[in-house]
Coordinates of C-alpha atoms in Angstrom, one line a residue:
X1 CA 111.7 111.6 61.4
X2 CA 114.9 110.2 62.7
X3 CA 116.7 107.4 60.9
X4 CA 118.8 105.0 63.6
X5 CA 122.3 103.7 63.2
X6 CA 120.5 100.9 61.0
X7 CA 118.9 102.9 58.5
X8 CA 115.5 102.1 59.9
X9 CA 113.0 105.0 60.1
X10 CA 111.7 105.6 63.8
X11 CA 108.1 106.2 65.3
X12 CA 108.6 109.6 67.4
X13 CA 106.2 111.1 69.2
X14 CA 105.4 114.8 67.9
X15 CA 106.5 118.0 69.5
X16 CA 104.2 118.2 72.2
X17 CA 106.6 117.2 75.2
X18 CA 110.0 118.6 74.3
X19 CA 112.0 118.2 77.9
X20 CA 110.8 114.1 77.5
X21 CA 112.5 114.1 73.6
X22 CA 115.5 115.9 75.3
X23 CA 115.7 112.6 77.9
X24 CA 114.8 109.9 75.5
X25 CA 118.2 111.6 73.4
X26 CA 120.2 112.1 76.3
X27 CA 119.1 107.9 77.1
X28 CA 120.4 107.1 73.7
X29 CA 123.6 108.4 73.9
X30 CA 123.8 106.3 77.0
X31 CA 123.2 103.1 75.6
X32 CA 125.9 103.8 72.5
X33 CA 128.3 104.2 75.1
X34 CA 127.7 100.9 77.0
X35 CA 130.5 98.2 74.9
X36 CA 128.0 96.2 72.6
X37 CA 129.0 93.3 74.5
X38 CA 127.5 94.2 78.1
X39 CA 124.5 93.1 78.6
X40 CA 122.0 96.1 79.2
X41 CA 120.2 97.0 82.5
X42 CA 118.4 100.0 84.0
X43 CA 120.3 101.7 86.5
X44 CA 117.5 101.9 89.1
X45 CA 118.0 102.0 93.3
X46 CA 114.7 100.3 93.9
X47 CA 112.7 97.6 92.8
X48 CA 109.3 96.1 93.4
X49 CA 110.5 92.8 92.3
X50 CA 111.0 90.0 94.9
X51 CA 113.8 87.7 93.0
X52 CA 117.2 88.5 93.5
X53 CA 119.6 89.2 91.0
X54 CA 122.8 88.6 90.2
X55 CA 125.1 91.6 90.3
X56 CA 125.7 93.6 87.1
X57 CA 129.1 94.0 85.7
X58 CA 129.2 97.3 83.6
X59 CA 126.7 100.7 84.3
X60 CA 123.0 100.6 83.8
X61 CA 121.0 102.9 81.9
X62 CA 120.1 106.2 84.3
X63 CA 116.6 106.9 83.8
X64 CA 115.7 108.6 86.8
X65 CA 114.9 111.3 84.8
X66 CA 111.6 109.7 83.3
X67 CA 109.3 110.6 86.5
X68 CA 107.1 113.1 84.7
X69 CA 103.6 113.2 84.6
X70 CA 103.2 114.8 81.0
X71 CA 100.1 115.6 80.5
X72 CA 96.1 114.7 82.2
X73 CA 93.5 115.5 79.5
X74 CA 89.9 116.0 81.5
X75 CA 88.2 115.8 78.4
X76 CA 89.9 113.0 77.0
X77 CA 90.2 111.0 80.1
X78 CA 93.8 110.0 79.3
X79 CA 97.2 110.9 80.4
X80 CA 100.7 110.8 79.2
X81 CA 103.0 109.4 81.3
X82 CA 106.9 108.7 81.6
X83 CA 108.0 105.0 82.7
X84 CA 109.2 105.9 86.1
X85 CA 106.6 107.7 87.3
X86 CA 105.3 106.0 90.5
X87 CA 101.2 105.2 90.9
X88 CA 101.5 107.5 94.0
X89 CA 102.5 110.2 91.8
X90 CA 100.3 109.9 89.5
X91 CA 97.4 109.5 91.5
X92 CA 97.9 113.2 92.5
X93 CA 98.3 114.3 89.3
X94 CA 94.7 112.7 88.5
X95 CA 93.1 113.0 91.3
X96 CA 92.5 116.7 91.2
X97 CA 90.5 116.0 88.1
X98 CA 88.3 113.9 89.3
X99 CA 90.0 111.1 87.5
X100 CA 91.9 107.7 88.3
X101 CA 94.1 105.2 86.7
X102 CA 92.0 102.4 85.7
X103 CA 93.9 100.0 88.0
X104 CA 95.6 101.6 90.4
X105 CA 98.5 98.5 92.2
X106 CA 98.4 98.6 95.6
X107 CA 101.8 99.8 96.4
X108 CA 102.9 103.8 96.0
X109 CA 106.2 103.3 94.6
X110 CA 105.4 100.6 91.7
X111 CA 106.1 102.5 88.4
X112 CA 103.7 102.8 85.5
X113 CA 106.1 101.1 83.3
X114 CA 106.8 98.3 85.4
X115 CA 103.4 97.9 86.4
X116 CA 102.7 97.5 82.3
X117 CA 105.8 95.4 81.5
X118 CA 105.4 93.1 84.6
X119 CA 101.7 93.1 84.9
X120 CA 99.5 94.5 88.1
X121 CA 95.7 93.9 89.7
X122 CA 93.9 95.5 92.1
X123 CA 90.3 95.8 93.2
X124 CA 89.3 97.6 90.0
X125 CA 90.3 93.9 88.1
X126 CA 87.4 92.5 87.8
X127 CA 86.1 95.0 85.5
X128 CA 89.3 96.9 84.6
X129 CA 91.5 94.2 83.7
X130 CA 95.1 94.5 84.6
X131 CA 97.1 97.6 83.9
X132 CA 98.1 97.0 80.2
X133 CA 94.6 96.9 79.3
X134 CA 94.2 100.1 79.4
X135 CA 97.3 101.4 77.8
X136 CA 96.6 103.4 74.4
X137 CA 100.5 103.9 73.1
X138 CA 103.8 102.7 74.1
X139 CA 107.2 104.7 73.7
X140 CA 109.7 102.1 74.1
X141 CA 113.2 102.0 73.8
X142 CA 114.1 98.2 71.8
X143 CA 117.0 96.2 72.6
X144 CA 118.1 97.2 69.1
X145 CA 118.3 100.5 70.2
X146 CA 115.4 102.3 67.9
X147 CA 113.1 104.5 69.5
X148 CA 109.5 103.0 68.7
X149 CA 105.8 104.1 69.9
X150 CA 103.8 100.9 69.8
X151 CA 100.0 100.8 69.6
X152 CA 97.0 98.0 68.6
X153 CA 96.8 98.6 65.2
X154 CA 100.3 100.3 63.9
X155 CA 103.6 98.3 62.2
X156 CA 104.3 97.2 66.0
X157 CA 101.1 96.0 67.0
X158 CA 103.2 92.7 68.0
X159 CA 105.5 94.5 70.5
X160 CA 102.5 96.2 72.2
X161 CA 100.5 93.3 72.8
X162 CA 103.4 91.2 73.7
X163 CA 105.4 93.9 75.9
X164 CA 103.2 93.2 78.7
X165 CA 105.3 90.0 81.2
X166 CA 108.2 90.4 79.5
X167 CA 109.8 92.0 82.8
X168 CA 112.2 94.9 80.3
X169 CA 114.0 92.0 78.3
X170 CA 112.1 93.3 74.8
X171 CA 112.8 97.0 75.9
X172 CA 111.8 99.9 78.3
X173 CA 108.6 101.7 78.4
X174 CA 109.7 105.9 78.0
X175 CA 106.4 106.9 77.6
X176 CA 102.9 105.8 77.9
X177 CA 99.3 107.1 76.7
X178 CA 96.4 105.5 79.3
X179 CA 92.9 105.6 79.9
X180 CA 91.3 107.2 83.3
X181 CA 88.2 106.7 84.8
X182 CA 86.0 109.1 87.0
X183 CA 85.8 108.6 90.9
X184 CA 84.0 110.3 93.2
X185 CA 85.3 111.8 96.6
X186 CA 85.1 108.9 98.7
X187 CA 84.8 104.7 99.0
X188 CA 82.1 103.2 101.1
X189 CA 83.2 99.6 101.9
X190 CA 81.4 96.7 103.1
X191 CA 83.3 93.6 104.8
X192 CA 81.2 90.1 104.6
X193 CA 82.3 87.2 106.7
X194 CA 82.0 84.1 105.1
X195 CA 82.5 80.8 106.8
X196 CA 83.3 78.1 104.0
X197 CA 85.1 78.3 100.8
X198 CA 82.6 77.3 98.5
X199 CA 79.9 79.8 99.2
X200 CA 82.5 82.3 99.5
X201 CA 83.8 81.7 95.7
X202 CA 80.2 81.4 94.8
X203 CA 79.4 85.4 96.7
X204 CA 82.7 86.6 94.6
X205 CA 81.8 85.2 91.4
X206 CA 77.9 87.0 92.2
X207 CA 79.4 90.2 93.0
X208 CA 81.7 90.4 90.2
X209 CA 79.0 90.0 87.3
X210 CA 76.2 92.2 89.6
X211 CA 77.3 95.2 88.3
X212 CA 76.5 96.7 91.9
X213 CA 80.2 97.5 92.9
X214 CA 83.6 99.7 91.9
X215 CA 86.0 97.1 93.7
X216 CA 85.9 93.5 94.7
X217 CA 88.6 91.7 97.0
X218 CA 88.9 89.9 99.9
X219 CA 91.0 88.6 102.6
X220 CA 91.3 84.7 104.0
X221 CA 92.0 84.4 107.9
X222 CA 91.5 81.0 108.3
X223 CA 89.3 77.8 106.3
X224 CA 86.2 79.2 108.1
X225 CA 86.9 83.1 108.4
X226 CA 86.9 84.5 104.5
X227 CA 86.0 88.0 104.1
X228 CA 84.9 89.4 101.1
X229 CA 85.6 93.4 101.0
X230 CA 82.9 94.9 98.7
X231 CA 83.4 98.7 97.5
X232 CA 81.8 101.4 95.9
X233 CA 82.1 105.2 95.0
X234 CA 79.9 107.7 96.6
X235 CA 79.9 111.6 97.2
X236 CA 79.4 111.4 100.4
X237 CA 80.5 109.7 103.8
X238 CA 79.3 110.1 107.4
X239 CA 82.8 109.7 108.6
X240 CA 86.1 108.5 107.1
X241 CA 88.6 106.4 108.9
X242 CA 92.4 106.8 108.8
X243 CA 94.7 103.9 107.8
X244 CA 98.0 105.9 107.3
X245 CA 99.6 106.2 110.7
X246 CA 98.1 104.2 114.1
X247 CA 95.3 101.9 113.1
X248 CA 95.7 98.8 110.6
X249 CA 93.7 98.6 107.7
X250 CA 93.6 94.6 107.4
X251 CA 93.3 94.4 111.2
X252 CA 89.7 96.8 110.7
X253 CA 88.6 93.8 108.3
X254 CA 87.7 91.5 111.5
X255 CA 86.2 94.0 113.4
X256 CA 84.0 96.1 111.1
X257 CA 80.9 95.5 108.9
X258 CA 81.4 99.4 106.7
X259 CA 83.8 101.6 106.6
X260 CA 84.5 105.0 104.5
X261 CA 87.5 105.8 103.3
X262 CA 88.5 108.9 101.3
X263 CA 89.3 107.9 97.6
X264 CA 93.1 108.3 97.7
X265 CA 93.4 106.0 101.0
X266 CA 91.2 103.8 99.8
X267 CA 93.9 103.5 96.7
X268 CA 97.1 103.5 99.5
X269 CA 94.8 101.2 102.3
X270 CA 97.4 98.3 101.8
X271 CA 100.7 100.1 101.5
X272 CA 100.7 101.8 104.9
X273 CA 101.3 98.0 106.5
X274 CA 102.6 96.3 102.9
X275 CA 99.0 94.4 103.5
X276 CA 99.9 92.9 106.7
X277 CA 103.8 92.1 106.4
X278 CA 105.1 95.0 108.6
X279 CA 104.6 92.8 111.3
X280 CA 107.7 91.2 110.3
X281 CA 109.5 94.6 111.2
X282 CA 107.5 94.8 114.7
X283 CA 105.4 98.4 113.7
X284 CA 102.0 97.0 114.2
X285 CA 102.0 98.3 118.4
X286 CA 101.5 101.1 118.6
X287 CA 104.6 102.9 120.9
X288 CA 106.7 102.0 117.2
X289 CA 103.9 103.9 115.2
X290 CA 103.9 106.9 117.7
X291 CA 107.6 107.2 117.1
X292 CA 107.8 106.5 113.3
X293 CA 104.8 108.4 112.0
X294 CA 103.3 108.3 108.8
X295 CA 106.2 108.9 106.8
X296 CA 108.2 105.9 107.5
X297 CA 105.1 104.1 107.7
X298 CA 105.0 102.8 104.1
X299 CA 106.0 99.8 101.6
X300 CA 109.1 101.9 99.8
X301 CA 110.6 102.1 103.6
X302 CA 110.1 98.2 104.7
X303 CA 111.4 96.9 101.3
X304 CA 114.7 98.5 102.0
X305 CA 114.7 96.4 105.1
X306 CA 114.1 93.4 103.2
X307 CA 116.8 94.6 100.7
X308 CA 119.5 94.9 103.3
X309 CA 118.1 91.5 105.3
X310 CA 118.7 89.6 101.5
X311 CA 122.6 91.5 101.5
X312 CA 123.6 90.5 105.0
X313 CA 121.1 87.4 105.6
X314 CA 120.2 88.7 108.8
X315 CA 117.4 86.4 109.1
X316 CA 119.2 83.3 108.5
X317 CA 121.6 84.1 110.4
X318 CA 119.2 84.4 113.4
X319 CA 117.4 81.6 112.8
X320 CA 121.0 79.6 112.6
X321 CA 121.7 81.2 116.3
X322 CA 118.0 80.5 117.7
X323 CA 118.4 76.3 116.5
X324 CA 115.5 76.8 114.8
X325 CA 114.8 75.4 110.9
X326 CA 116.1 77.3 108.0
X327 CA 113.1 79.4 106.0
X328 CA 112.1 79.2 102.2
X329 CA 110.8 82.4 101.2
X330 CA 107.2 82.5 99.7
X331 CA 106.1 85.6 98.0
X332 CA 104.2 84.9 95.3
X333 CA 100.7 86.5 93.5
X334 CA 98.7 83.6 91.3
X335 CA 95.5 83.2 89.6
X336 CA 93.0 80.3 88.8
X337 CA 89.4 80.2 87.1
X338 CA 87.2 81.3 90.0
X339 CA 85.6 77.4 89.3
X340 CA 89.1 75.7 90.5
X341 CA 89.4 78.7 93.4
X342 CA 88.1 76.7 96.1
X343 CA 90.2 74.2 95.5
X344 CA 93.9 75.8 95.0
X345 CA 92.4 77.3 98.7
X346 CA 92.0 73.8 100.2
X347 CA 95.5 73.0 99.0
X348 CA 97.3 76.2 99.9
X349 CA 95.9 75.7 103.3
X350 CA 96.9 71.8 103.7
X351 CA 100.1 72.3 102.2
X352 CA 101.7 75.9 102.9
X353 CA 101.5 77.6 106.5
X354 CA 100.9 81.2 105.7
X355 CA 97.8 83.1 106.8
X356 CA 96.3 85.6 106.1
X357 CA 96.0 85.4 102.2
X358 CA 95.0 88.6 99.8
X359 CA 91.6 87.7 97.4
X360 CA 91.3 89.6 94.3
X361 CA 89.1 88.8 91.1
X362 CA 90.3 89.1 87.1
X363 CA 88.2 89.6 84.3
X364 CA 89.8 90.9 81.2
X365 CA 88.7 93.9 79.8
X366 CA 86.1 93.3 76.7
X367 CA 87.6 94.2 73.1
X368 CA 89.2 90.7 72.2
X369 CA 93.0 91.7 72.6
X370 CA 95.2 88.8 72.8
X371 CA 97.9 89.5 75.4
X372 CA 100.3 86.2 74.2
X373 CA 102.8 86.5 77.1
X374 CA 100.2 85.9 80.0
X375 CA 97.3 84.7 78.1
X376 CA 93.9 84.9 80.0
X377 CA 90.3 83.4 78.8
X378 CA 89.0 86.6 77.8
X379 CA 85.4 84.8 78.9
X380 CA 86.7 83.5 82.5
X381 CA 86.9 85.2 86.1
X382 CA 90.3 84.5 87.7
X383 CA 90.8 84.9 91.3
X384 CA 94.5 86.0 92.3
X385 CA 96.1 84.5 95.5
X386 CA 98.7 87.1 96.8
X387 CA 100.8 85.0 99.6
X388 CA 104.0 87.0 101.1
X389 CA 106.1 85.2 104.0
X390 CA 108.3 82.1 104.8
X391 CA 107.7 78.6 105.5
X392 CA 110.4 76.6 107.8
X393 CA 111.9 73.5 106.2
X394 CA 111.9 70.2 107.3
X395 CA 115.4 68.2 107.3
X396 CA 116.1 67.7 104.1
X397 CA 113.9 69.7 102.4
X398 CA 116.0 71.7 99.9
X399 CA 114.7 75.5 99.2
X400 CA 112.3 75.9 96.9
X401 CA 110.0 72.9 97.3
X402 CA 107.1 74.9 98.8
X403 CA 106.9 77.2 95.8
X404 CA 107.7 74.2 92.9
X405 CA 104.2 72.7 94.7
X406 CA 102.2 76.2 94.2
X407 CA 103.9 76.4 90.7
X408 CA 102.5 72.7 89.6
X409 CA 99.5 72.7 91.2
X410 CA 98.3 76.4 90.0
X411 CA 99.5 74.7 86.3
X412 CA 96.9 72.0 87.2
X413 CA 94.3 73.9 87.6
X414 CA 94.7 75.8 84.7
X415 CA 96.2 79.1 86.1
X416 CA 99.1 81.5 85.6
X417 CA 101.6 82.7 88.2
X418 CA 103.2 86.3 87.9
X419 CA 107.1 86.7 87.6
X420 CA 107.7 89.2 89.9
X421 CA 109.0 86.6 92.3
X422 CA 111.1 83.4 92.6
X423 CA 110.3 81.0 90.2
X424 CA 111.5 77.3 89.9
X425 CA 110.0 76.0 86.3
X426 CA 112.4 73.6 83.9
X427 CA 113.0 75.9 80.7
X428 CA 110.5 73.5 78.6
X429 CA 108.3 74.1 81.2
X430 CA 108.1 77.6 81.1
X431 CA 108.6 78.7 77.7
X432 CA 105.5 76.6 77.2
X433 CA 103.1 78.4 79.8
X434 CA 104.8 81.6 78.4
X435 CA 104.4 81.4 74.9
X436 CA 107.6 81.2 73.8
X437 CA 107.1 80.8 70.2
X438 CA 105.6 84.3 70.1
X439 CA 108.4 85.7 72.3
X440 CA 111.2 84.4 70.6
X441 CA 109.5 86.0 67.5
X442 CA 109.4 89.3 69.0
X443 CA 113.1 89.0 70.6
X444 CA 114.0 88.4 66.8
X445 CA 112.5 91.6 65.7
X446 CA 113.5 93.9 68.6
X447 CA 116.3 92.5 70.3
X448 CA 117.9 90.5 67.6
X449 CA 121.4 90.9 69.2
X450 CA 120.6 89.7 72.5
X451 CA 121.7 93.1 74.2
X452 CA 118.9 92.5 77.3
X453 CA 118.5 89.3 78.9
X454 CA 116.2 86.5 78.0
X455 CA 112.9 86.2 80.1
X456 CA 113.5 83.1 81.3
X457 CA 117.1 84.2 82.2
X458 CA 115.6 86.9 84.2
X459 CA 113.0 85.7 85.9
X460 CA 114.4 81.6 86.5
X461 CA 117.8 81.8 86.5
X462 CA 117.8 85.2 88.0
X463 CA 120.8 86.4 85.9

């Protein structure tokens, strides 16, 4: 056991991954050289966050290092994982065993540890939860600077349940232990037009507590063209079709009653296109697919675009030169109680010009955990909204007002709205939809000197 600069005793994992206790010294060595007055960051190239930030003033912690898959137990159905591995990467790791994440995001380059401290849904929600949920130990270097593995019933307890939404300002995931599921070699989907909202929430809410299907989402074209995307596992498939290069997997949603899809594309079927955004970047013809191929063809590639259109403001500054109405930008994921679904719908569509909108049901998993930072009814469906574009503004309309109306109404309605993105609440507001008792509790414990930023420093004030 290894006693910190404090005199406090430290949780270390055992012997069994040498080369990851070599990194996790080398990473604290880095953080006693930062001056105890900087404020501590990670020192990472890309993000899946959609906020911008303001820029740091001293070096970051390097820990591009942590993007090993340690270890996939068949047996066990687990695997130990390091923070930065990607889902992509991991997917092939379990894959091979006939194994999958429980909930695998829907973008290749999202990290396990981001997906865990900033939360993350896919099809696999509705009966898997959200990633946390099926996390059985943390590694997680504190904002005090211990070394501490975190699990449900151990002396941090507190940290694990309340390390998921704090977005990295209570510490960084190392290391994690998670639960895998068995797949089999290919998805058969089935696409269901609906032509109202309310029999549309009604078909979700049915499908979800049928027990009949592996993965449940959907995807809204219009008030009377709602599709709801209904998936299951099988050994076998006719014929598989190929979303990673010239044809469009949302486009195939209009146009096709079944599909087949081999298990890994079904996993990547929305990152090829970012869902639908890379029509933004003009690849949906096909002469620009022809030339790019698959390799450029991907989420990781179009949100360095975006990256370098927020440094230059290329797109303002075109708008500014076409006289046309400056843009607020609107990328946001929410849920509400399947029951109040139909009716955030009716507003979104009255009140915010975007189209198409991503459908994905939210159940927690069973087992009674309280997650205290992004607090669910462990009895309710959700359904997540995922909305990702830019609405013009009318004169005088300062920036933001679009996404202050999605925050109040999805607050009326008795929802939650991720932090991954821009977000406008007062700081009463938001400490009380965020628990901010409990979290200034655990800041107390783990962070005491105030070494990472607050929460709502992070992800309001954008510091």
């Amino acid at each position: 056991m290894t006693i910190d600069q404090a005199g406090v005793p430290e949780a270390r994992p055992g012997p069994a991954f040498p080369e990851h206790e070599a990194r996790v010294d080398d990473l604290r060595r880095q953080l006693t050289a930062i001056s105890g007055e900087a404020t501590v960051r990670l020192a990472k190239r890309t993000s899946n966050l959609f906020r911008s930030r303001a820029a740091a003033k001293h070096p970051g912690l390097d820990v591009s290092g942590f993007t090993h898959v340690l270890r996939v137990d068949p047996e066990t159905r687990t695997a130990d994982v390091e923070g930065m591995v990607t889902y992509e990467q991991l997917v092939d790791a379990t894959l091979p065993h006939g194994l999958m994440p429980l909930v695998v995001p829907q973008l290749k380059t999202i990290t396990l540890g981001g997906a865990v401290t900033g939360l993350g849904i896919e099809s696999s929600s509705f009966r898997n939860g959200m990633p946390h949920e099926s996390v059985l130990e943390l590694e997680i270097l504190t904002g005090d600077g211990r070394i501490v593995v975190a699990t449900p019933d151990n002396e941090h307890a507190a940290l694990f349940r309340g390390f998921p939404n704090s977005y990295g300002t209570l510490g960084y995931a190392l290391r994690l232990k998670i639960v895998l599921e068995p797949v089999k070699p290919f998805v058969e989907l089935r696409h269901v037009r609906y032509h109202d909202r309310d029999s549309y929430f009604r078909a979700l809410a049915e499908a979800c507590d049928s027990g009949e299907h592996d993965f449940v989402d959907g995807t809204v074209f219009g008030p009377d063209e709602l599709y709801l995307t209904l998936a299951s596992f099988t050994d076998t498939a006719p014929a598989t079709s190929d979303y990673t290069w010239l044809d469009i997997y949302y486009r195939s949603i209009r146009t096709r009653r079944t599909d087949h899809l081999t298990v890994r594309d079904y996993l990547w079927r929305w990152d090829t296109d970012w869902f639908w955004c890379s029509r933004a970047f003009g690849v949906q013809h096909r002469l620009p697919r022809l030339l790019l191929g698959r390799r450029f063809l991907r989420s990781s590639v179009y949100w360095k675009a975006v990256a370098l259109d927020r440094r230059f403001k290329i797109a303002q500054r075109l708008l500014k030169l076409r006289r046309l109405p400056p843009e607020e930008t609107i990328v946001q994921d929410i849920e509400v109680p399947v029951g109040r679904a139909a009716e955030f719908l009716e507003f979104f569509e009255r009140e915010i010009p975007i189209s198409p909108v991503w459908v994905c049901p939210l159940r927690q998993r069973p087992g009674g955990v309280r997650w205290p930072l992004y607090e669910l009814d462990p009895d309710a469906l959700y359904v997540n909204f995922g909305f990702w574009s830019a609405v013009p503004l009318d004169p005088g309309e300062r920036d933001g007002v679009h996404n202050r109306m999605i925050e109040a109404e999805v607050t009326r309605l008795g929802g939650h709205k991720s932090l991954y993105s821009d977000s406008f609440y007062a700081e009463d507001e938001f400490w009380r939809l965020y628990n901010g008792e409990t979290y200034r509790e655990l800041k107390r414990t783990y962070d005491p000197d105030e070494r990472l930023l607050g929460l709502y420093e992070k992800c309001v004030r954008r510091r």
